[in-house]
mmCIF file of C-alpha atoms in Angstrom:
data_model
loop_
_atom_site.group_PDB
_atom_site.id
_atom_site.type_symbol
_atom_site.label_atom_id
_atom_site.label_comp_id
_atom_site.label_asym_id
_atom_site.label_seq_id
_atom_site.Cartn_x
_atom_site.Cartn_y
_atom_site.Cartn_z
ATOM 1 C CA UNK A 716 174.096 165.799 225.311
ATOM 2 C CA UNK A 717 176.811 168.135 224.062
ATOM 3 C CA UNK A 718 175.071 171.851 225.076
ATOM 4 C CA UNK A 719 176.957 175.185 224.149
ATOM 5 C CA UNK A 720 176.630 177.126 227.466
ATOM 6 C CA UNK A 721 177.632 180.111 225.919
ATOM 7 C CA UNK A 722 176.563 182.742 223.325
ATOM 8 C CA UNK A 723 179.984 182.809 221.746
ATOM 9 C CA UNK A 724 178.813 185.492 218.884
ATOM 10 C CA UNK A 725 180.375 188.724 218.482
ATOM 11 C CA UNK A 726 177.785 191.091 217.314
ATOM 12 C CA UNK A 727 179.174 193.516 214.745
ATOM 13 C CA UNK A 728 177.346 195.689 211.855
ATOM 14 C CA UNK A 729 180.445 195.445 209.625
ATOM 15 C CA UNK A 730 181.769 192.007 210.179
ATOM 16 C CA UNK A 731 179.064 188.944 210.456
ATOM 17 C CA UNK A 732 178.819 185.867 211.054
ATOM 18 C CA UNK A 733 181.703 186.684 213.874
ATOM 19 C CA UNK A 734 181.731 184.416 217.095
ATOM 20 C CA UNK A 735 184.251 183.065 219.279
ATOM 21 C CA UNK A 736 185.700 178.712 219.347
ATOM 22 C CA UNK A 737 185.802 179.493 222.888
ATOM 23 C CA UNK A 738 183.691 177.232 225.578
ATOM 24 C CA UNK A 739 183.283 174.361 222.807
ATOM 25 C CA UNK A 740 183.408 171.219 224.881
ATOM 26 C CA UNK A 741 186.657 168.988 223.745
ATOM 27 C CA UNK A 742 188.506 166.085 225.243
ATOM 28 C CA UNK A 743 190.697 167.703 227.871
ATOM 29 C CA UNK A 744 188.025 170.290 228.957
ATOM 30 C CA UNK A 745 186.761 173.322 226.467
ATOM 31 C CA UNK A 746 188.090 176.117 224.264
ATOM 32 C CA UNK A 747 189.602 178.950 225.943
ATOM 33 C CA UNK A 748 187.361 181.763 225.265
ATOM 34 C CA UNK A 749 188.682 184.498 223.818
ATOM 35 C CA UNK A 750 191.422 182.908 222.052
ATOM 36 C CA UNK A 751 190.443 182.104 218.423
ATOM 37 C CA UNK A 752 187.211 183.281 216.792
ATOM 38 C CA UNK A 753 185.716 183.021 213.047
ATOM 39 C CA UNK A 754 184.104 185.321 210.816
ATOM 40 C CA UNK A 755 183.247 186.450 207.324
ATOM 41 C CA UNK A 756 185.135 189.227 205.217
ATOM 42 C CA UNK A 757 186.676 192.145 207.198
ATOM 43 C CA UNK A 758 186.694 194.242 204.357
ATOM 44 C CA UNK A 759 184.294 196.691 206.096
ATOM 45 C CA UNK A 760 185.262 196.752 209.376
ATOM 46 C CA UNK A 761 185.354 200.135 210.772
ATOM 47 C CA UNK A 762 184.069 202.686 213.784
ATOM 48 C CA UNK A 763 182.949 200.472 216.664
ATOM 49 C CA UNK A 764 183.359 197.683 215.661
ATOM 50 C CA UNK A 765 187.143 197.870 214.330
ATOM 51 C CA UNK A 766 187.585 198.828 218.128
ATOM 52 C CA UNK A 767 185.559 196.035 219.356
ATOM 53 C CA UNK A 768 188.156 194.109 217.310
ATOM 54 C CA UNK A 769 191.394 195.425 219.048
ATOM 55 C CA UNK A 770 189.133 195.045 221.953
ATOM 56 C CA UNK A 771 189.336 191.712 221.704
ATOM 57 C CA UNK A 772 193.060 191.435 221.368
ATOM 58 C CA UNK A 773 193.412 189.672 217.744
ATOM 59 C CA UNK A 774 196.313 190.186 216.585
ATOM 60 C CA UNK A 775 196.720 187.167 214.043
ATOM 61 C CA UNK A 776 194.097 187.170 211.091
ATOM 62 C CA UNK A 777 194.066 184.176 208.903
ATOM 63 C CA UNK A 778 192.348 184.987 205.345
ATOM 64 C CA UNK A 779 191.031 182.297 203.555
ATOM 65 C CA UNK A 780 190.298 183.852 200.454
ATOM 66 C CA UNK A 781 190.898 183.786 197.070
ATOM 67 C CA UNK A 782 192.838 186.541 195.165
ATOM 68 C CA UNK A 783 189.576 187.617 193.760
ATOM 69 C CA UNK A 784 188.025 188.083 196.571
ATOM 70 C CA UNK A 785 190.792 190.230 198.351
ATOM 71 C CA UNK A 786 190.685 192.295 195.113
ATOM 72 C CA UNK A 787 189.323 195.796 196.230
ATOM 73 C CA UNK A 788 188.510 193.807 199.349
ATOM 74 C CA UNK A 789 191.458 194.081 201.474
ATOM 75 C CA UNK A 790 190.925 193.248 205.393
ATOM 76 C CA UNK A 791 190.437 196.372 207.199
ATOM 77 C CA UNK A 792 192.229 195.582 210.535
ATOM 78 C CA UNK A 793 193.943 197.363 213.465
ATOM 79 C CA UNK A 794 197.384 198.557 212.539
ATOM 80 C CA UNK A 795 198.858 195.990 215.092
ATOM 81 C CA UNK A 796 197.346 193.357 213.544
ATOM 82 C CA UNK A 797 199.445 190.805 211.196
ATOM 83 C CA UNK A 798 197.342 189.273 208.285
ATOM 84 C CA UNK A 799 198.578 186.075 206.921
ATOM 85 C CA UNK A 800 197.181 185.011 203.146
ATOM 86 C CA UNK A 801 196.035 181.651 202.910
ATOM 87 C CA UNK A 802 194.291 180.833 199.041
ATOM 88 C CA UNK A 803 192.297 177.787 199.825
ATOM 89 C CA UNK A 804 191.189 177.644 196.374
ATOM 90 C CA UNK A 805 193.980 178.924 194.353
ATOM 91 C CA UNK A 806 194.925 175.599 192.465
ATOM 92 C CA UNK A 807 191.201 175.444 191.159
ATOM 93 C CA UNK A 808 190.677 177.725 188.397
ATOM 94 C CA UNK A 809 187.366 177.317 188.070
ATOM 95 C CA UNK A 810 186.722 177.943 191.573
ATOM 96 C CA UNK A 811 188.405 181.600 190.691
ATOM 97 C CA UNK A 812 186.465 182.036 187.720
ATOM 98 C CA UNK A 813 182.819 181.391 189.023
ATOM 99 C CA UNK A 814 184.345 183.622 192.318
ATOM 100 C CA UNK A 815 185.076 186.992 189.778
ATOM 101 C CA UNK A 816 181.881 186.130 188.055
ATOM 102 C CA UNK A 817 180.230 186.688 191.237
ATOM 103 C CA UNK A 818 181.951 189.262 192.310
ATOM 104 C CA UNK A 819 181.418 191.501 188.966
ATOM 105 C CA UNK A 820 178.077 190.618 187.819
ATOM 106 C CA UNK A 821 176.068 188.241 190.423
ATOM 107 C CA UNK A 822 173.305 187.889 187.621
ATOM 108 C CA UNK A 823 175.586 186.200 185.585
ATOM 109 C CA UNK A 824 176.854 183.834 188.297
ATOM 110 C CA UNK A 825 173.513 182.906 189.499
ATOM 111 C CA UNK A 826 172.747 181.830 186.153
ATOM 112 C CA UNK A 827 175.590 179.437 185.762
ATOM 113 C CA UNK A 828 174.065 177.922 189.057
ATOM 114 C CA UNK A 829 170.697 177.207 188.074
ATOM 115 C CA UNK A 830 169.445 173.934 187.963
ATOM 116 C CA UNK A 831 170.878 172.268 190.684
ATOM 117 C CA UNK A 832 174.485 172.697 189.043
ATOM 118 C CA UNK A 833 175.070 175.078 192.271
ATOM 119 C CA UNK A 834 175.228 171.980 194.345
ATOM 120 C CA UNK A 835 177.341 170.528 191.822
ATOM 121 C CA UNK A 836 179.607 173.065 192.385
ATOM 122 C CA UNK A 837 179.374 173.267 196.224
ATOM 123 C CA UNK A 838 180.211 169.626 196.585
ATOM 124 C CA UNK A 839 183.776 169.745 194.432
ATOM 125 C CA UNK A 840 184.154 173.044 195.887
ATOM 126 C CA UNK A 841 183.320 171.323 199.071
ATOM 127 C CA UNK A 842 185.963 167.812 198.030
ATOM 128 C CA UNK A 843 188.372 170.580 197.247
ATOM 129 C CA UNK A 844 188.845 171.852 200.549
ATOM 130 C CA UNK A 845 190.024 168.364 201.397
ATOM 131 C CA UNK A 846 192.221 167.357 198.402
ATOM 132 C CA UNK A 847 193.478 170.429 196.419
ATOM 133 C CA UNK A 848 197.222 171.300 196.823
ATOM 134 C CA UNK A 849 196.593 175.039 197.406
ATOM 135 C CA UNK A 850 194.239 173.868 200.288
ATOM 136 C CA UNK A 851 196.670 171.211 202.229
ATOM 137 C CA UNK A 852 199.161 173.828 202.223
ATOM 138 C CA UNK A 853 197.280 176.410 203.576
ATOM 139 C CA UNK A 854 195.145 174.398 206.673
ATOM 140 C CA UNK A 855 198.837 172.988 207.204
ATOM 141 C CA UNK A 856 199.770 176.303 207.263
ATOM 142 C CA UNK A 857 197.078 178.138 209.292
ATOM 143 C CA UNK A 858 197.903 175.163 211.999
ATOM 144 C CA UNK A 859 201.527 175.559 212.508
ATOM 145 C CA UNK A 860 200.923 179.315 213.095
ATOM 146 C CA UNK A 861 198.108 178.525 215.322
ATOM 147 C CA UNK A 862 200.208 176.771 217.408
ATOM 148 C CA UNK A 863 203.962 178.764 216.852
ATOM 149 C CA UNK A 864 204.892 179.475 220.910
ATOM 150 C CA UNK A 865 205.691 182.983 219.593
ATOM 151 C CA UNK A 866 202.261 184.236 217.980
ATOM 152 C CA UNK A 867 200.969 186.351 220.688
ATOM 153 C CA UNK A 868 197.195 187.521 221.092
ATOM 154 C CA UNK A 869 193.879 185.701 219.796
ATOM 155 C CA UNK A 870 193.321 184.745 216.057
ATOM 156 C CA UNK A 871 190.847 185.226 213.914
ATOM 157 C CA UNK A 872 190.403 183.457 210.394
ATOM 158 C CA UNK A 873 188.076 184.125 208.013
ATOM 159 C CA UNK A 874 186.757 183.787 203.933
ATOM 160 C CA UNK A 875 184.362 185.087 202.570
ATOM 161 C CA UNK A 876 181.177 185.049 204.342
ATOM 162 C CA UNK A 877 182.425 182.580 207.069
ATOM 163 C CA UNK A 878 180.694 179.320 205.917
ATOM 164 C CA UNK A 879 182.437 177.080 203.828
ATOM 165 C CA UNK A 880 186.677 177.592 203.794
ATOM 166 C CA UNK A 881 185.805 178.657 207.428
ATOM 167 C CA UNK A 882 183.618 176.449 208.633
ATOM 168 C CA UNK A 883 186.329 173.476 207.670
ATOM 169 C CA UNK A 884 188.797 175.366 209.522
ATOM 170 C CA UNK A 885 186.652 175.001 212.631
ATOM 171 C CA UNK A 886 185.349 172.030 211.808
ATOM 172 C CA UNK A 887 188.565 170.429 211.848
ATOM 173 C CA UNK A 888 189.952 172.286 214.610
ATOM 174 C CA UNK A 889 187.480 171.156 216.993
ATOM 175 C CA UNK A 890 187.333 167.788 215.647
ATOM 176 C CA UNK A 891 191.505 167.358 216.493
ATOM 177 C CA UNK A 892 191.050 168.563 219.733
ATOM 178 C CA UNK A 893 188.007 166.008 220.033
ATOM 179 C CA UNK A 894 184.907 167.930 219.987
ATOM 180 C CA UNK A 895 181.952 165.644 220.097
ATOM 181 C CA UNK A 896 180.273 165.533 216.610
ATOM 182 C CA UNK A 897 177.116 166.966 217.165
ATOM 183 C CA UNK A 898 178.584 170.013 218.553
ATOM 184 C CA UNK A 899 181.343 170.771 215.933
ATOM 185 C CA UNK A 900 178.202 170.410 213.961
ATOM 186 C CA UNK A 901 175.966 173.167 215.993
ATOM 187 C CA UNK A 902 178.750 175.930 215.714
ATOM 188 C CA UNK A 903 178.759 174.535 211.538
ATOM 189 C CA UNK A 904 175.032 175.217 211.581
ATOM 190 C CA UNK A 905 175.076 178.410 213.225
ATOM 191 C CA UNK A 906 176.274 180.116 210.376
ATOM 192 C CA UNK A 907 172.557 179.608 209.028
ATOM 193 C CA UNK A 908 171.266 181.745 211.635
ATOM 194 C CA UNK A 909 173.721 184.157 211.604
ATOM 195 C CA UNK A 910 174.278 184.984 208.689
ATOM 196 C CA UNK A 911 171.365 184.417 206.798
ATOM 197 C CA UNK A 912 169.455 187.222 208.499
#
């Protein structure tokens, strides 16, 4: 039965839903610990948490957020960290408008997702992760850069909450490496525990 032998969470007050993909069993062994992390936004990273990320040797961060999400909320990272911006949803004007509304007027946004409309929006957004030209380009760039032999240090990828775009990046990465679907699902659902509180 698939299991995760290690607690892979990196507990940071200013960067929730942060964890190592290391230790997850894949076809030829396990994902190497300390090589690839996932998280929510790093815009508020500071103090001891900023030092902790530096100690993890994270030298490349893949930011999957939209321009609206990044506006005024750029990642706060150690100076030695390279950021690769990959706007997964750039080709979805409706999503960009919704994200902008969420950031500026959460009450109005809540109205737009009431009466089941939120479910339909999430279903469309999740389909977009695998079909929009911007998504295909973003994830292709993510994988090609991730395996670039010139890249050094650990890597991290994130969106705003570290749930959907980040979840798909982790899911597709683990499935490509031959991870068991139960382990992939467990990693995806861990966000419910790590982020919701």
